[in-house]
Amino acid sequence: EKLAPPKPNWPVWCPIIVHDIQKWVPTDRKKNILKWAYINWVVTFFVLWIGVLIILIGWLATDTEGGAERFGLSFAYAVFDPMALWSVCYHQLYKTAVRKKRSWKYGYFGISFGIQLGFMVFICIGVAQSGSAGIVGAIQFFIWGYPFMGVLYLLNFAKNVSLLIHGIIVWIKVRKHHKLTQLE
């Protein structure tokens, strides 16, 4: 008797893929890593949209030049980065956890997630006109005489740094897990 393929169950509001960590991933160690990676993906999604909102407020509340460019780039980051993070990093890690010892997929995850962490460093720095509300943007707003926007950018910088630290923790957990599975 043939088993029916599993029905898509994620995202909840419009199921398009099968995603069930508890059912498909065999060991607790893998489940823990996937949960951390999933949390990182979800938090990245919300962090980038908070950055868009802060940049929009800065554009509307101040008369500084380049507000439209910052807003446009931050909007593009918020739309495309979570999709890229899902397909390139998290989904590869999920498929690797379901199957046994796919060394090249761990390597692929390591490289692509390393690029994502580099992007988060770029977002934290917040180079002028880069579409990111980071430390450089905060300093600019303080210099231009907009302390409220400077404080908002500093809060965004702190939020981005915490996301970067969380991403580094996920990366370290995956590396440790991969090394342990190679020893087994």
Short mmCIF file of C-alpha atoms in Angstrom, two decimals:
data_model
loop_
_atom_site.label_atom_id
_atom_site.label_comp_id
_atom_site.label_asym_id
_atom_site.label_seq_id
_atom_site.Cartn_x
_atom_site.Cartn_y
_atom_site.Cartn_z
CA GLU A 1 0.00 0.00 0.00
CA LYS A 2 1.37 3.39 -1.01
CA LEU A 3 1.50 6.21 1.51
CA ALA A 4 0.00 9.52 0.47
CA PRO A 5 2.50 12.39 0.33
CA PRO A 6 2.23 14.79 3.27
CA LYS A 7 0.03 17.82 2.79
CA PRO A 8 1.61 21.27 2.89
CA ASN A 9 1.19 22.83 6.34
CA TRP A 10 3.26 26.03 6.33
CA PRO A 11 2.70 28.99 6.42
CA VAL A 12 -0.50 28.53 8.38
CA TRP A 13 -2.49 31.17 6.47
CA CYS A 14 -1.56 29.76 3.02
CA PRO A 15 0.10 26.30 3.20
CA ILE A 16 2.58 25.79 0.38
CA ILE A 17 5.30 23.55 1.86
CA VAL A 18 5.62 20.70 4.34
CA HIS A 19 7.34 21.96 7.50
CA ASP A 20 7.13 19.91 10.69
CA ILE A 21 10.25 19.85 12.84
CA GLN A 22 8.72 17.52 15.46
CA LYS A 23 7.65 14.91 12.90
CA TRP A 24 10.45 14.94 10.34
CA VAL A 25 13.62 15.71 12.28
CA PRO A 26 14.86 12.66 14.21
CA THR A 27 17.06 13.82 17.10
CA ASP A 28 16.60 16.41 19.83
CA ARG A 29 19.92 18.06 18.99
CA LYS A 30 18.80 18.67 15.39
CA LYS A 31 15.40 19.89 16.55
CA ASN A 32 17.06 22.40 18.89
CA ILE A 33 19.28 23.75 16.10
CA LEU A 34 16.36 24.03 13.69
CA LYS A 35 14.26 25.87 16.25
CA TRP A 36 17.08 28.37 16.80
CA ALA A 37 17.49 28.83 13.04
CA TYR A 38 13.74 29.23 12.57
CA ILE A 39 13.58 31.81 15.36
CA ASN A 40 16.47 33.64 13.69
CA TRP A 41 14.55 33.70 10.40
CA VAL A 42 11.35 35.01 12.02
CA VAL A 43 13.21 37.64 14.04
CA THR A 44 15.13 38.77 10.94
CA PHE A 45 11.82 39.27 9.16
CA PHE A 46 10.43 41.51 11.94
CA VAL A 47 13.72 43.33 12.59
CA LEU A 48 13.99 44.40 8.96
CA TRP A 49 10.40 45.70 8.92
CA ILE A 50 11.02 47.68 12.11
CA GLY A 51 14.03 49.19 10.33
CA VAL A 52 11.78 50.16 7.39
CA LEU A 53 9.38 51.87 9.79
CA ILE A 54 12.20 53.79 11.52
CA ILE A 55 13.64 54.92 8.20
CA LEU A 56 10.17 55.97 7.00
CA ILE A 57 9.70 58.04 10.17
CA GLY A 58 13.12 59.61 9.60
CA TRP A 59 12.25 60.44 6.02
CA LEU A 60 8.88 61.99 6.89
CA ALA A 61 9.94 63.77 10.11
CA THR A 62 13.14 65.38 8.88
CA ASP A 63 14.16 67.36 5.86
CA THR A 64 17.41 65.50 5.29
CA GLU A 65 18.35 64.50 1.78
CA GLY A 66 18.43 60.86 0.71
CA GLY A 67 15.38 59.78 2.70
CA ALA A 68 13.68 58.25 -0.33
CA GLU A 69 16.77 56.20 -1.23
CA ARG A 70 17.15 54.94 2.34
CA PHE A 71 13.48 54.01 2.50
CA GLY A 72 13.51 52.26 -0.88
CA LEU A 73 16.57 50.19 -0.07
CA SER A 74 15.34 49.27 3.40
CA PHE A 75 12.00 48.21 1.90
CA ALA A 76 13.83 46.02 -0.64
CA TYR A 77 15.92 44.44 2.16
CA ALA A 78 12.78 43.72 4.19
CA VAL A 79 11.05 42.08 1.23
CA PHE A 80 13.89 40.08 -0.31
CA ASP A 81 16.25 39.20 2.54
CA PRO A 82 13.82 36.98 4.49
CA MET A 83 12.95 35.09 1.28
CA ALA A 84 16.62 34.60 0.50
CA LEU A 85 17.38 33.59 4.09
CA TRP A 86 14.56 31.03 3.97
CA SER A 87 15.47 29.44 0.65
CA VAL A 88 19.24 29.64 0.81
CA CYS A 89 19.94 29.09 4.52
CA TYR A 90 17.10 27.78 6.63
CA HIS A 91 15.47 25.44 4.10
CA GLN A 92 18.85 23.86 3.27
CA LEU A 93 19.49 23.28 6.96
CA TYR A 94 16.00 21.77 7.35
CA LYS A 95 16.53 19.39 4.43
CA THR A 96 19.94 18.44 5.82
CA ALA A 97 18.48 17.70 9.26
CA VAL A 98 15.81 15.44 7.78
CA ARG A 99 18.40 13.42 5.87
CA LYS A 100 21.59 11.94 7.29
CA LYS A 101 25.08 13.35 6.85
CA ARG A 102 24.80 15.68 3.87
CA SER A 103 28.17 17.31 4.30
CA TRP A 104 27.97 19.51 1.21
CA LYS A 105 24.65 20.96 2.41
CA TYR A 106 26.22 21.89 5.75
CA GLY A 107 28.99 23.59 3.82
CA TYR A 108 26.46 25.37 1.63
CA PHE A 109 24.58 26.48 4.73
CA GLY A 110 27.82 27.69 6.36
CA ILE A 111 28.81 29.81 3.38
CA SER A 112 25.36 31.25 2.71
CA PHE A 113 24.65 31.95 6.38
CA GLY A 114 28.09 33.56 6.65
CA ILE A 115 27.08 35.90 3.82
CA GLN A 116 23.85 36.65 5.73
CA LEU A 117 25.87 37.50 8.85
CA GLY A 118 28.05 39.80 6.74
CA PHE A 119 24.88 41.51 5.52
CA MET A 120 23.78 41.95 9.15
CA VAL A 121 27.15 43.59 9.97
CA PHE A 122 26.52 45.96 7.02
CA ILE A 123 23.03 46.72 8.39
CA CYS A 124 24.46 47.35 11.89
CA ILE A 125 27.02 49.81 10.56
CA GLY A 126 24.34 51.61 8.54
CA VAL A 127 26.52 53.35 5.98
CA ALA A 128 24.92 56.56 4.69
CA GLN A 129 22.34 56.06 1.93
CA SER A 130 22.59 52.27 2.32
CA GLY A 131 19.00 51.76 3.42
CA SER A 132 19.96 50.63 6.89
CA ALA A 133 19.32 52.38 10.19
CA GLY A 134 22.63 51.70 11.91
CA ILE A 135 25.24 53.48 13.97
CA VAL A 136 26.44 55.75 11.14
CA GLY A 137 22.87 56.96 10.50
CA ALA A 138 22.41 57.61 14.22
CA ILE A 139 25.55 59.73 14.32
CA GLN A 140 24.39 61.65 11.24
CA PHE A 141 21.02 62.46 12.79
CA PHE A 142 22.68 63.66 16.00
CA ILE A 143 25.01 65.88 13.95
CA TRP A 144 22.10 67.23 11.87
CA GLY A 145 20.23 68.19 15.05
CA TYR A 146 17.57 65.47 15.15
CA PRO A 147 18.20 63.76 18.51
CA PHE A 148 14.89 61.83 18.47
CA MET A 149 15.80 60.18 15.17
CA GLY A 150 19.32 59.57 16.45
CA VAL A 151 17.90 57.70 19.44
CA LEU A 152 15.57 55.67 17.18
CA TYR A 153 18.52 54.73 14.97
CA LEU A 154 20.57 53.78 18.06
CA LEU A 155 17.72 51.53 19.26
CA ASN A 156 17.59 49.97 15.81
CA PHE A 157 21.35 49.48 15.92
CA ALA A 158 21.05 47.66 19.27
CA LYS A 159 18.27 45.47 17.87
CA ASN A 160 20.39 44.61 14.82
CA VAL A 161 23.41 43.77 16.98
CA SER A 162 21.29 41.41 19.08
CA LEU A 163 20.06 39.71 15.90
CA LEU A 164 23.65 39.42 14.68
CA ILE A 165 24.69 37.79 17.97
CA HIS A 166 21.75 35.37 17.72
CA GLY A 167 22.79 34.50 14.16
CA ILE A 168 26.36 33.83 15.27
CA ILE A 169 25.02 31.51 18.00
CA VAL A 170 22.99 29.59 15.39
CA TRP A 171 26.04 29.32 13.15
CA ILE A 172 28.18 28.00 16.03
CA LYS A 173 25.48 25.45 17.02
CA VAL A 174 25.27 24.15 13.46
CA ARG A 175 29.07 23.85 13.20
CA LYS A 176 29.26 21.96 16.51
CA HIS A 177 26.44 19.65 15.44
CA HIS A 178 28.09 18.95 12.09
CA LYS A 179 31.40 18.13 13.75
CA LEU A 180 29.65 15.80 16.22
CA THR A 181 27.78 13.98 13.44
CA GLN A 182 31.03 13.46 11.54
CA LEU A 183 32.49 11.73 14.62
CA GLU A 184 29.54 9.32 14.90
#
